[in-house]
Tab-separated table of C-alpha atoms and ligand atoms in Angstrom:
chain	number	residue	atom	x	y	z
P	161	UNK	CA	11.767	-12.120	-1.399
P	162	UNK	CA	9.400	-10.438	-1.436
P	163	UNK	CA	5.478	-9.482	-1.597
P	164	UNK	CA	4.344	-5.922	-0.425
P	165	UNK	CA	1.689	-6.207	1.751
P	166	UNK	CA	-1.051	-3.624	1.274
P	167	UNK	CA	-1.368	-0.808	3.599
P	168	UNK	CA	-4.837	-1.212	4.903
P	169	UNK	CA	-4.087	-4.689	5.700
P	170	UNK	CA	-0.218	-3.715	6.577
P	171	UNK	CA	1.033	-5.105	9.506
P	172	UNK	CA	2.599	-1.603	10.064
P	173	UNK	CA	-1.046	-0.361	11.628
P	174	UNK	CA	-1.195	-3.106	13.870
P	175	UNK	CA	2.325	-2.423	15.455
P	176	UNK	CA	1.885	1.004	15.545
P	177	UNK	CA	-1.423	1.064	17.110
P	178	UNK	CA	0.579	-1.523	19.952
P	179	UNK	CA	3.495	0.828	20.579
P	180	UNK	CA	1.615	3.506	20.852
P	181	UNK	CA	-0.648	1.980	23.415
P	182	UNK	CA	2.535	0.810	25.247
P	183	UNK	CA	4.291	4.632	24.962
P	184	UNK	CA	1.278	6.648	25.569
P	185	UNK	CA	-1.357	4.171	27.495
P	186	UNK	CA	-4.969	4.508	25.419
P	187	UNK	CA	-6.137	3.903	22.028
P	188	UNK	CA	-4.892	6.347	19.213
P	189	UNK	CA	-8.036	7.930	17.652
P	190	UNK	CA	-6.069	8.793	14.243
P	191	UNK	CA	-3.854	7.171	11.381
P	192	UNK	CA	-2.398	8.036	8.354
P	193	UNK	CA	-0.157	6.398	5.593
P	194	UNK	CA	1.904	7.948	3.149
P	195	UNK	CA	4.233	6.167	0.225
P	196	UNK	CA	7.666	5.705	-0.594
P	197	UNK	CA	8.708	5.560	-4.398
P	198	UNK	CA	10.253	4.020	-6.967
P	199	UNK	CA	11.160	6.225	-9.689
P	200	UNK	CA	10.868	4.641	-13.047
P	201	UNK	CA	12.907	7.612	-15.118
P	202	UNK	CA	13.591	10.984	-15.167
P	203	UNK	CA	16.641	11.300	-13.112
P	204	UNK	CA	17.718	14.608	-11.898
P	205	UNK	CA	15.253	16.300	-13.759
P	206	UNK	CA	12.757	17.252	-11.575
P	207	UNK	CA	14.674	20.599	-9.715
P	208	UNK	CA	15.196	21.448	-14.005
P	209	UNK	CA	11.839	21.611	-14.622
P	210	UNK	CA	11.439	18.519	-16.271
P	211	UNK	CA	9.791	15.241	-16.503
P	212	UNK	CA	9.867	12.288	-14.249
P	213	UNK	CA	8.035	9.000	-13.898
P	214	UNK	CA	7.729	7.935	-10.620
P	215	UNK	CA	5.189	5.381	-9.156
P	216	UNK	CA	4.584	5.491	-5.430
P	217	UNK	CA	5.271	1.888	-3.404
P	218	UNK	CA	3.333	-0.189	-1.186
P	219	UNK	CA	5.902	0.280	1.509
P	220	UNK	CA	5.344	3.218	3.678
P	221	UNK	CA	5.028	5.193	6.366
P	222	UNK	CA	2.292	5.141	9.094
P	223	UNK	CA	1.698	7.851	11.951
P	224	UNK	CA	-0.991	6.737	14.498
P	225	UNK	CA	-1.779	9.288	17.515
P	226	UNK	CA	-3.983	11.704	19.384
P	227	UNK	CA	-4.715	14.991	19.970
P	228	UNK	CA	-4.163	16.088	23.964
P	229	UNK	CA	-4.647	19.558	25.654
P	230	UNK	CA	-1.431	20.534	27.190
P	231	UNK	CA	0.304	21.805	24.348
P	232	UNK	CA	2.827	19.121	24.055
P	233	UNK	CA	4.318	17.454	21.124
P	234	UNK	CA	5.209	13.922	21.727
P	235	UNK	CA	6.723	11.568	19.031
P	236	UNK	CA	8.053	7.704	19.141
P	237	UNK	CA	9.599	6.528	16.491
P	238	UNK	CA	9.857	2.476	15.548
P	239	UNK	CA	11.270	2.830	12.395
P	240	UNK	CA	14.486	0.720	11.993
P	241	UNK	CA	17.501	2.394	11.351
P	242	UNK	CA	16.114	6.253	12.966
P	243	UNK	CA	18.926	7.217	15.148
P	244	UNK	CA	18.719	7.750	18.693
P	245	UNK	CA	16.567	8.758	20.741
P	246	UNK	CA	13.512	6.970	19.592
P	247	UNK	CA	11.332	9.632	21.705
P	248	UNK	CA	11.186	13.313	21.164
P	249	UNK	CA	9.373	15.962	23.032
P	250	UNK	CA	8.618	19.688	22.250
P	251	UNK	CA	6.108	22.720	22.388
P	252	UNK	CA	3.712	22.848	19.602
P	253	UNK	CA	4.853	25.970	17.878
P	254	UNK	CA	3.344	29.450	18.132
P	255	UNK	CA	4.262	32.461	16.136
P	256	UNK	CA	6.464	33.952	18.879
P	257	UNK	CA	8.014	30.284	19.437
P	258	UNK	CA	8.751	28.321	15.738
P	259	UNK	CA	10.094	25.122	15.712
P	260	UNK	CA	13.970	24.973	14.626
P	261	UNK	CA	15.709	21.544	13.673
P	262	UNK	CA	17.946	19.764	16.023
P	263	UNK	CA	18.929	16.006	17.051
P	264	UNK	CA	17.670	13.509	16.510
P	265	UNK	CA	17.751	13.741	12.710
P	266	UNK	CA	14.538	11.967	12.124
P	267	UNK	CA	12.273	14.244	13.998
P	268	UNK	CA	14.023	17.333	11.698
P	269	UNK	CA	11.236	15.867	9.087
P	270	UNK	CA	8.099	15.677	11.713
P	271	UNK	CA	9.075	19.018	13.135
P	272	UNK	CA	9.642	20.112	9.497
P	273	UNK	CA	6.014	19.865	8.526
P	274	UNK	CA	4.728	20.768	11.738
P	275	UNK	CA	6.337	23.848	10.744
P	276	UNK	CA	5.336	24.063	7.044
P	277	UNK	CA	1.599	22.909	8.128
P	278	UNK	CA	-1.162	24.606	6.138
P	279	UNK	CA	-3.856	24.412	8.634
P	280	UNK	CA	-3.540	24.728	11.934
P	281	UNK	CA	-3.079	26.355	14.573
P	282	UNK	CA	-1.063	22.670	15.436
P	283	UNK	CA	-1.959	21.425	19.048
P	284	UNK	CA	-0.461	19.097	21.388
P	285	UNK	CA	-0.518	15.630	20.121
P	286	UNK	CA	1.166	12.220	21.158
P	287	UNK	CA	2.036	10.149	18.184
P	288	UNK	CA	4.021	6.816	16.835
P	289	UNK	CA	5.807	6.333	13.304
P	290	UNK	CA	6.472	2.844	12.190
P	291	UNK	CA	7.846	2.215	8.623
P	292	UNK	CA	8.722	-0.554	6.196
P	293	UNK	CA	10.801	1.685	4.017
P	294	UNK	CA	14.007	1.312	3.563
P	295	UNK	CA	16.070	4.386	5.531
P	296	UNK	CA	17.889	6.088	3.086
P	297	UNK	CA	17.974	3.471	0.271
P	298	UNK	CA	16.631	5.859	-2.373
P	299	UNK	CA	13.129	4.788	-2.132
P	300	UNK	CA	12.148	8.191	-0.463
P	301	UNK	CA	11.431	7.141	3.304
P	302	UNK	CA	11.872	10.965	4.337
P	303	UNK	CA	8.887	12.315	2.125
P	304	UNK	CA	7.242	9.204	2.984
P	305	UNK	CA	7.345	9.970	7.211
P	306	UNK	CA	6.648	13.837	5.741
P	307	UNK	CA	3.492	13.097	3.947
P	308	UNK	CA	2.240	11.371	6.397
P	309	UNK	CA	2.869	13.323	9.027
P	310	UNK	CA	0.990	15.990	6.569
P	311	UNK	CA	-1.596	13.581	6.411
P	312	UNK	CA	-2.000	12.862	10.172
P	313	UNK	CA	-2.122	16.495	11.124
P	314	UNK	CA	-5.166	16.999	8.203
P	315	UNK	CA	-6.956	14.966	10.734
P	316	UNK	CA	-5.971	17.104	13.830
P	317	UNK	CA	-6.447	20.542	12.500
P	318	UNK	CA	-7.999	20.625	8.709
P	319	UNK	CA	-5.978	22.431	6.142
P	320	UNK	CA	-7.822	23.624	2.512
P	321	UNK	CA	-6.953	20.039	0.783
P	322	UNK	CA	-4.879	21.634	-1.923
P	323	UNK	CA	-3.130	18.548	-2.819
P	324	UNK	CA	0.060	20.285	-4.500
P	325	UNK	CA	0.178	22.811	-2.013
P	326	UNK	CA	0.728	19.791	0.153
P	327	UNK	CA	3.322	18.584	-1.664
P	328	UNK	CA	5.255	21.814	-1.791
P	329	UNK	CA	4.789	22.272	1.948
P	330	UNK	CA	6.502	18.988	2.682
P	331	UNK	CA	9.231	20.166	-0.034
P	332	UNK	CA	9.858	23.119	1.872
P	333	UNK	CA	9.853	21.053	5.222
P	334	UNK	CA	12.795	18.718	3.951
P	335	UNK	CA	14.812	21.963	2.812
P	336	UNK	CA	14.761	24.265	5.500
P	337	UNK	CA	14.965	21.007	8.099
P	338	UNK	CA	16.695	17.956	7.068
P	339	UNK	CA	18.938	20.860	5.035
P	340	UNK	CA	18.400	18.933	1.431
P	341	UNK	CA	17.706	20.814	-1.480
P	342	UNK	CA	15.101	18.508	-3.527
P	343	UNK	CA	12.841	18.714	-5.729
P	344	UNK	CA	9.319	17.935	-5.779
P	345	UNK	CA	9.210	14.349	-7.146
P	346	UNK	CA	9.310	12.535	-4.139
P	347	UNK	CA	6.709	14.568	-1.959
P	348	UNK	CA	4.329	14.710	-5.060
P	349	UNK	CA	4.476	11.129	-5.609
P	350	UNK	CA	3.564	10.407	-2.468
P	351	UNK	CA	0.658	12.552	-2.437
P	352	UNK	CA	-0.565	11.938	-5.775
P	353	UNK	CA	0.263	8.176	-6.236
P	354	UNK	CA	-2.443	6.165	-8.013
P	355	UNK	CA	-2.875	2.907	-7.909
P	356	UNK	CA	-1.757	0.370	-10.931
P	357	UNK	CA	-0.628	3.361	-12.993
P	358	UNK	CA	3.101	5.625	-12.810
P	359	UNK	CA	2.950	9.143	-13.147
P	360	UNK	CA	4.250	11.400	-15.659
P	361	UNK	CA	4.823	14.848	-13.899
P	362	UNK	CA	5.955	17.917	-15.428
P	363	UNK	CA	7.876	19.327	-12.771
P	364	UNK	CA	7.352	22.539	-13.918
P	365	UNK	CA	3.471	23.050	-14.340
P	366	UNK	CA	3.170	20.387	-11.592
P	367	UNK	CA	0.497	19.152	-13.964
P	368	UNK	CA	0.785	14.684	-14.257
P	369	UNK	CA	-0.416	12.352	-16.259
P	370	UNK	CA	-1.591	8.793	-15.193
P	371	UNK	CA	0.336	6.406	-17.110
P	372	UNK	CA	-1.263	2.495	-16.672
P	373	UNK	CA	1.091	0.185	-15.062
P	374	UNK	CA	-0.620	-2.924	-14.420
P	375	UNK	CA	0.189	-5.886	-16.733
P	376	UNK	CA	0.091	-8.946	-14.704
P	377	UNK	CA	3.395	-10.024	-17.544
P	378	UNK	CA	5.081	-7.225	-16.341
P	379	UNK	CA	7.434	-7.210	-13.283
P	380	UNK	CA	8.843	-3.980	-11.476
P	381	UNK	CA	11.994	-5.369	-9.332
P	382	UNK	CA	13.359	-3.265	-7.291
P	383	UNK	CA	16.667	-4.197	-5.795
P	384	UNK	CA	18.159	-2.492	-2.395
P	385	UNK	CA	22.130	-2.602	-2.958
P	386	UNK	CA	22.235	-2.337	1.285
P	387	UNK	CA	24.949	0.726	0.366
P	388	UNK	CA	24.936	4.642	0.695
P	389	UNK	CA	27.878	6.460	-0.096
P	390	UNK	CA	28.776	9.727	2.325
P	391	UNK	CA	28.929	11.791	-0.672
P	392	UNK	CA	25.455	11.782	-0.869
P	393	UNK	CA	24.879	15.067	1.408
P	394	UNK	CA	27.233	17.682	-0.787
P	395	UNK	CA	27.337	16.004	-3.904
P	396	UNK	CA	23.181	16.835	-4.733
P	397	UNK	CA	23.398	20.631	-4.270
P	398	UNK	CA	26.589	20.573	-6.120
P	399	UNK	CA	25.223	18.869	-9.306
P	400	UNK	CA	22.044	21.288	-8.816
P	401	UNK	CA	24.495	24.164	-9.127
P	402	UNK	CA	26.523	22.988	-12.289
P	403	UNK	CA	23.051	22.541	-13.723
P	404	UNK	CA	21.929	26.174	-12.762
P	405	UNK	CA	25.605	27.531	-14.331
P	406	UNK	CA	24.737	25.584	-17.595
P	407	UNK	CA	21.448	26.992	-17.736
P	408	UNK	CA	22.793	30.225	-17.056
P	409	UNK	CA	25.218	30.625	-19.328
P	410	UNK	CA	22.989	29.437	-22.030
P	411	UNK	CA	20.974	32.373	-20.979
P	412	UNK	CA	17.900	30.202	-19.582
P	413	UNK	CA	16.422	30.133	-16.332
P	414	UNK	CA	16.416	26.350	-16.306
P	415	UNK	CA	17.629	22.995	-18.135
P	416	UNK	CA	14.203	22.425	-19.362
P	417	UNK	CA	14.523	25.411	-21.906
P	418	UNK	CA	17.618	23.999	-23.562
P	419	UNK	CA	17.466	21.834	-26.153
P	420	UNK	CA	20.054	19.097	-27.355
P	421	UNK	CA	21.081	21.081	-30.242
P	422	UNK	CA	21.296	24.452	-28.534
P	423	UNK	CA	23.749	22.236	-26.002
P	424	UNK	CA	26.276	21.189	-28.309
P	425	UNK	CA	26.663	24.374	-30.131
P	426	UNK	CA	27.578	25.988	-26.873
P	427	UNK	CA	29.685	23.272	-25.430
P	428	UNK	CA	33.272	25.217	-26.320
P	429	UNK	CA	31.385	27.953	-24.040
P	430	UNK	CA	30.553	25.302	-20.865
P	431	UNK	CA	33.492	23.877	-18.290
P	432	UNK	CA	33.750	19.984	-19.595
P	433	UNK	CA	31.995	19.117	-16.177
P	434	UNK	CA	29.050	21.274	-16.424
P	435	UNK	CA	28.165	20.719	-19.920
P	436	UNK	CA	28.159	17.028	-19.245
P	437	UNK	CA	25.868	17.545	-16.496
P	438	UNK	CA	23.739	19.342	-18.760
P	439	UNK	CA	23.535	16.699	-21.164
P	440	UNK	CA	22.207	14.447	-18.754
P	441	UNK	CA	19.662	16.002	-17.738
P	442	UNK	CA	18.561	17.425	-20.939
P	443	UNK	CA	19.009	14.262	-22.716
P	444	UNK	CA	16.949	12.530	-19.584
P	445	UNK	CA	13.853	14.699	-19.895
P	446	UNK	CA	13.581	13.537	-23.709
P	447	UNK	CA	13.836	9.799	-22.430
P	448	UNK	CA	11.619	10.437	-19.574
P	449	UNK	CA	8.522	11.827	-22.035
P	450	UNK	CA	9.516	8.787	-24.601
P	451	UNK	CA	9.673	6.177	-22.055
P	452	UNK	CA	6.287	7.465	-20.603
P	453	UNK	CA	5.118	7.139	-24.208
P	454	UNK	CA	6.425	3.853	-24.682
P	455	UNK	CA	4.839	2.377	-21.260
P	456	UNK	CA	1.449	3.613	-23.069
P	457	UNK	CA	1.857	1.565	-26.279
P	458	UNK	CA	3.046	-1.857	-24.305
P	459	UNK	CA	7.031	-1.357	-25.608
P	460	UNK	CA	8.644	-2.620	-22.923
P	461	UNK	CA	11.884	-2.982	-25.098
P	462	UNK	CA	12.004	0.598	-25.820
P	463	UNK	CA	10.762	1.424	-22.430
P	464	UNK	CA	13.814	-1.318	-21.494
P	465	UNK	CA	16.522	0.825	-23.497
P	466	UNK	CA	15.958	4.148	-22.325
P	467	UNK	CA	16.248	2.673	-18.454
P	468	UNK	CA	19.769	1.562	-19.757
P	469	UNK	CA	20.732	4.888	-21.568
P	470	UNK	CA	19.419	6.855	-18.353
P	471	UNK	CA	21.915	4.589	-16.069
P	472	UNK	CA	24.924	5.047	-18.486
P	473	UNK	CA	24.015	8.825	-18.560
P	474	UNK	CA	24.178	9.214	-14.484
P	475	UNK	CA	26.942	6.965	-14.186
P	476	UNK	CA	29.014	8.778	-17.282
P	477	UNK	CA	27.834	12.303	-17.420
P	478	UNK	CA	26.376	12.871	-14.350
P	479	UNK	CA	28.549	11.019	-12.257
P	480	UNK	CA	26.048	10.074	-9.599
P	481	UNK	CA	26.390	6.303	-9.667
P	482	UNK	CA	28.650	4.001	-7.723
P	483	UNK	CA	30.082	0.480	-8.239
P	484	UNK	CA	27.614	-1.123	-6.395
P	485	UNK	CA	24.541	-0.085	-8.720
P	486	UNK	CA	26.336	-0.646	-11.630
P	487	UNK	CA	27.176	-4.057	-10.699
P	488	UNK	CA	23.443	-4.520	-9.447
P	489	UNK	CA	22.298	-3.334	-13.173
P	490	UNK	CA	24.953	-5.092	-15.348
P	491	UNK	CA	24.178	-8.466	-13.489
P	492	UNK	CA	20.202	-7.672	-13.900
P	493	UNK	CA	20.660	-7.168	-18.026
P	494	UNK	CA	22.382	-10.828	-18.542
P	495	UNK	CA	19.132	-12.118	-17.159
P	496	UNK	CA	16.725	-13.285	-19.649
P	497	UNK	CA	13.333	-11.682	-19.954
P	498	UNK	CA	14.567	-8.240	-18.493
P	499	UNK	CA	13.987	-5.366	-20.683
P	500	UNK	CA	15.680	-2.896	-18.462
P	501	UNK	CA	17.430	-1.412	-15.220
P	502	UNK	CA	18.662	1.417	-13.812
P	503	UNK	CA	19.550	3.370	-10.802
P	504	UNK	CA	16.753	4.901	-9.525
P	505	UNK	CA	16.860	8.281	-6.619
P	506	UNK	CA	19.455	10.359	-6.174
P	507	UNK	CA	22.496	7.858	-6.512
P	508	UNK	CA	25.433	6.624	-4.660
P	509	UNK	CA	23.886	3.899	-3.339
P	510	UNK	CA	20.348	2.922	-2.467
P	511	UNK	CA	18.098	0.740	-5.418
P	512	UNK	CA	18.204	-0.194	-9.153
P	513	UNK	CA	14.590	-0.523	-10.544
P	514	UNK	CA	14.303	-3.030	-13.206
P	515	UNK	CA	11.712	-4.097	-15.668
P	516	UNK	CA	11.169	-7.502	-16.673
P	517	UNK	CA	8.675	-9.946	-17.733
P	518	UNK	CA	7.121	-11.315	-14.431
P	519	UNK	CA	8.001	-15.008	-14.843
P	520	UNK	CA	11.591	-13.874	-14.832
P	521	UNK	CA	11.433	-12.243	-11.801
P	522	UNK	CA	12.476	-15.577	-9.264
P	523	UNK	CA	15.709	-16.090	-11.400
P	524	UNK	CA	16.586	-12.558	-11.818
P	525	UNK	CA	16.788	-12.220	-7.822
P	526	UNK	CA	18.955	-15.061	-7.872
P	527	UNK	CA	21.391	-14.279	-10.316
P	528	UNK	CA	21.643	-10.424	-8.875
P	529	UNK	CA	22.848	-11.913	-5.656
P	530	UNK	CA	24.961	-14.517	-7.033
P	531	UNK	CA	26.595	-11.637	-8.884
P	532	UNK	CA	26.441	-8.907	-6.447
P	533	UNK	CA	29.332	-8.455	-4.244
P	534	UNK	CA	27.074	-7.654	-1.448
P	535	UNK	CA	23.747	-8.455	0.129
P	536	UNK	CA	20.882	-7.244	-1.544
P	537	UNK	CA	17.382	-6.784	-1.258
P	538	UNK	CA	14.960	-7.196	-3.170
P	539	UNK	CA	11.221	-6.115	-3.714
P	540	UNK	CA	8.405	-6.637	-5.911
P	541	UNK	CA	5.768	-3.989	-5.880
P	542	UNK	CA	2.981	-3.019	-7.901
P	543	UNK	CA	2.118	1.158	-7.799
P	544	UNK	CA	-0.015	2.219	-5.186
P	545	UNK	CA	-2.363	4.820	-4.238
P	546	UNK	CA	-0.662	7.946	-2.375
P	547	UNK	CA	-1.348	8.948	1.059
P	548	UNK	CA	-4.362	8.200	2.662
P	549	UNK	CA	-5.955	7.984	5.860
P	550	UNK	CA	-6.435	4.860	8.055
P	551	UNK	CA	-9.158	3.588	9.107
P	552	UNK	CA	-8.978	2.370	13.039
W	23	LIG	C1	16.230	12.771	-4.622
W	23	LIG	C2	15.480	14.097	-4.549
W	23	LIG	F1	14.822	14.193	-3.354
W	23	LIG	C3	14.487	14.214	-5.700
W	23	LIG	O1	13.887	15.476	-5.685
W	23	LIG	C4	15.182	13.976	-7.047
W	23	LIG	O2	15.969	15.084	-7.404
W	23	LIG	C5	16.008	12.701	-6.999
W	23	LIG	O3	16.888	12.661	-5.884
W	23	LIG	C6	16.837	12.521	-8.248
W	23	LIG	O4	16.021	12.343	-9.363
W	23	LIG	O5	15.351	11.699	-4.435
């Protein structure tokens, strides 16, 4: 597999731009495009306050559409995998009448940010979503459809810009409507992506930190294990608790503020669960700022060996792994010019991300499979730029 097309030149536009003439009759007058991600480390870290180092994809979302004067909301959706139906329509929402989730579960996320808009007021609009990410495989295909949707309504009604306020307002959309707690990595990423380069983002100042990303030696595989686990849903707030109990009984407001040391002194004080939990993610946000450092000075190996103590931390401690991933990252570290891999999102399924030297990259794909007990998928993809609007 697998070259990433780019987005201007995605055939994405194109399709969208046909179903919406075949839904809606007429041209669409607007487009927008917003990135899924790959996160490189940092795993769990970001609703602690602490580093990650994502780098948004060249797979994405698009929304194409049109304003119209009745007050109607109209939505299509061609994205494979969104459950039924594939058309929605609603009021645009006043004060008096909000929007409130419902079925189907994909619009939750349009209707989300509709709600969570900073401009506005929102009007009628008709409107088609086509996307080549992956649904739920961990590469973030919900903040991806909510930044663009973000995106598409800048066009409609102009909001102040704020970039991170645009973030958090697509945050907010995927907690009070799809009902999942997350942090802000995903949302940010795709806002803030920049091209050839990962980002280092301290989740707490929301400042970040360009880190390069582009040597053409250098291969970022990212490999789709095709599974998701049902635990997914509970499991996430629950590990966000035990980390809010360790924090709190080390008399902190979050994981970021404890160090290592402090840790292990108190770990006759933690339940065996949560303190393990803890030292994930405190032991993650120290790989995340070395790894970012590493990635800076060209040491892939290091880089390499903190993706593989970040795996065997979420699959040991943090207990977010599965079988699948581990077999997808144990298979990817007997291949020869890979420096690293690791499971990558929230766990239980979805992608590995693995680093490797580029001429590697044909056999690695090969050997994965042969060794995988599944079907995978695989991509290649250099970082890309984060949301933007298309051209028509
Ligand atoms: C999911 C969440 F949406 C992110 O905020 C982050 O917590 C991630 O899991 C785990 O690092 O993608």
């Amino acid at each position: 597999m697998a070259a990433v097309p780019e987005p201007g030149r995605c055939p994405l536009l194109g399709a969208a731009r046909g179903a919406y003439e075949a839904a809606f009759g007429g041209a669409a007058a607007v487009a927008a495009w917003a990135p899924g991600r790959v996160n490189l480390i940092g795993e769990h870290t970001d609703y602690n306050d602490g580093f990650v180092l994502p780098m948004a994809l060249q797979l994405g979302t698009v929304l194409v559409g049109s304003a119209t004067q009745d007050g109607t909301i109209s939505i299509v959706t061609t994205a494979p995998g969104a459950d039924e139906p594939h058309r929605v329509q609603f009021p645009a929402p006043t004060q008096s009448l909000p929007l409130s989730p419902g079925r189907p579960n994909w619009a939750n996320y349009v209707k989300g940010v509709i709600q969570h808009y900073r401009g506005g007021p929102v009007p009628g609009f008709n409107a088609v979503i086509a996307s080549d990410v992956p649904l739920g495989g961990g590469l973030s295909s919900s903040a991806s459809l909510e930044v663009a949707t973000y995106t598409f309504l800048q066009q409609l009604c102009p909001d102040d810009g704020d970039l991170v306020a645009k973030a958090l307002a697509c945050q907010q959309a995927e907690h009070t409507f799809a009902g999942m707690p997350c942090g802000i990595m995903d949302q940010f990423i795709s806002v803030m992506g920049k091209e050839n380069h990962a980002l280092l983002i301290d989740c707490r100042s929301l400042d970040a930190v360009p880190v390069p990303l582009h040597d053409a030696s250098l291969a970022v595989l990212i490999t789709n294990s095709n599974v998701r686990h049902a635990l997914t849903g509970s499991e996430y707030p629950a590990r966000r608790r035990q980390c809010q109990e360790a924090a709190a009984a080390l008399g902190r407001t979050t994981l970021r503020d404890v160090t290592m040391a402090e840790l292990e002194a108190s770990r006759s004080q933690l339940d065996e669960e949560v303190y393990r939990r803890a030292r994930h993610v405190v032991g993650e946000i120290e790989r995340t700022t070395r790894a970012a450092q590493a990635l800076r000075d060209g040491d892939y190996v290091t880089f390499g060996m903190l993706m593989v103590e970040s795996h065997n931390s979420l699959r040991d401690d943090f207990a977010v792994s599965c079988p699948e991933l581990d077999q997808l990252v144990a298979a990817a570290l007997e291949v020869d010019g890979v420096y690293g891999s690791r499971m990558t999102g929230g766990g239980f399924g979805g992608c590995t991300v693995t680093l490797l030297v580029a001429e590697a990259a044909e056999r690695a794909q090969q050997h994965i499979q042969e060794k995988y007990s599944g079907t995978a998928t695989f991509y290649i993809t250099r970082p890309s730029d984060g949301a933007k609007v298309l051209p028509l």
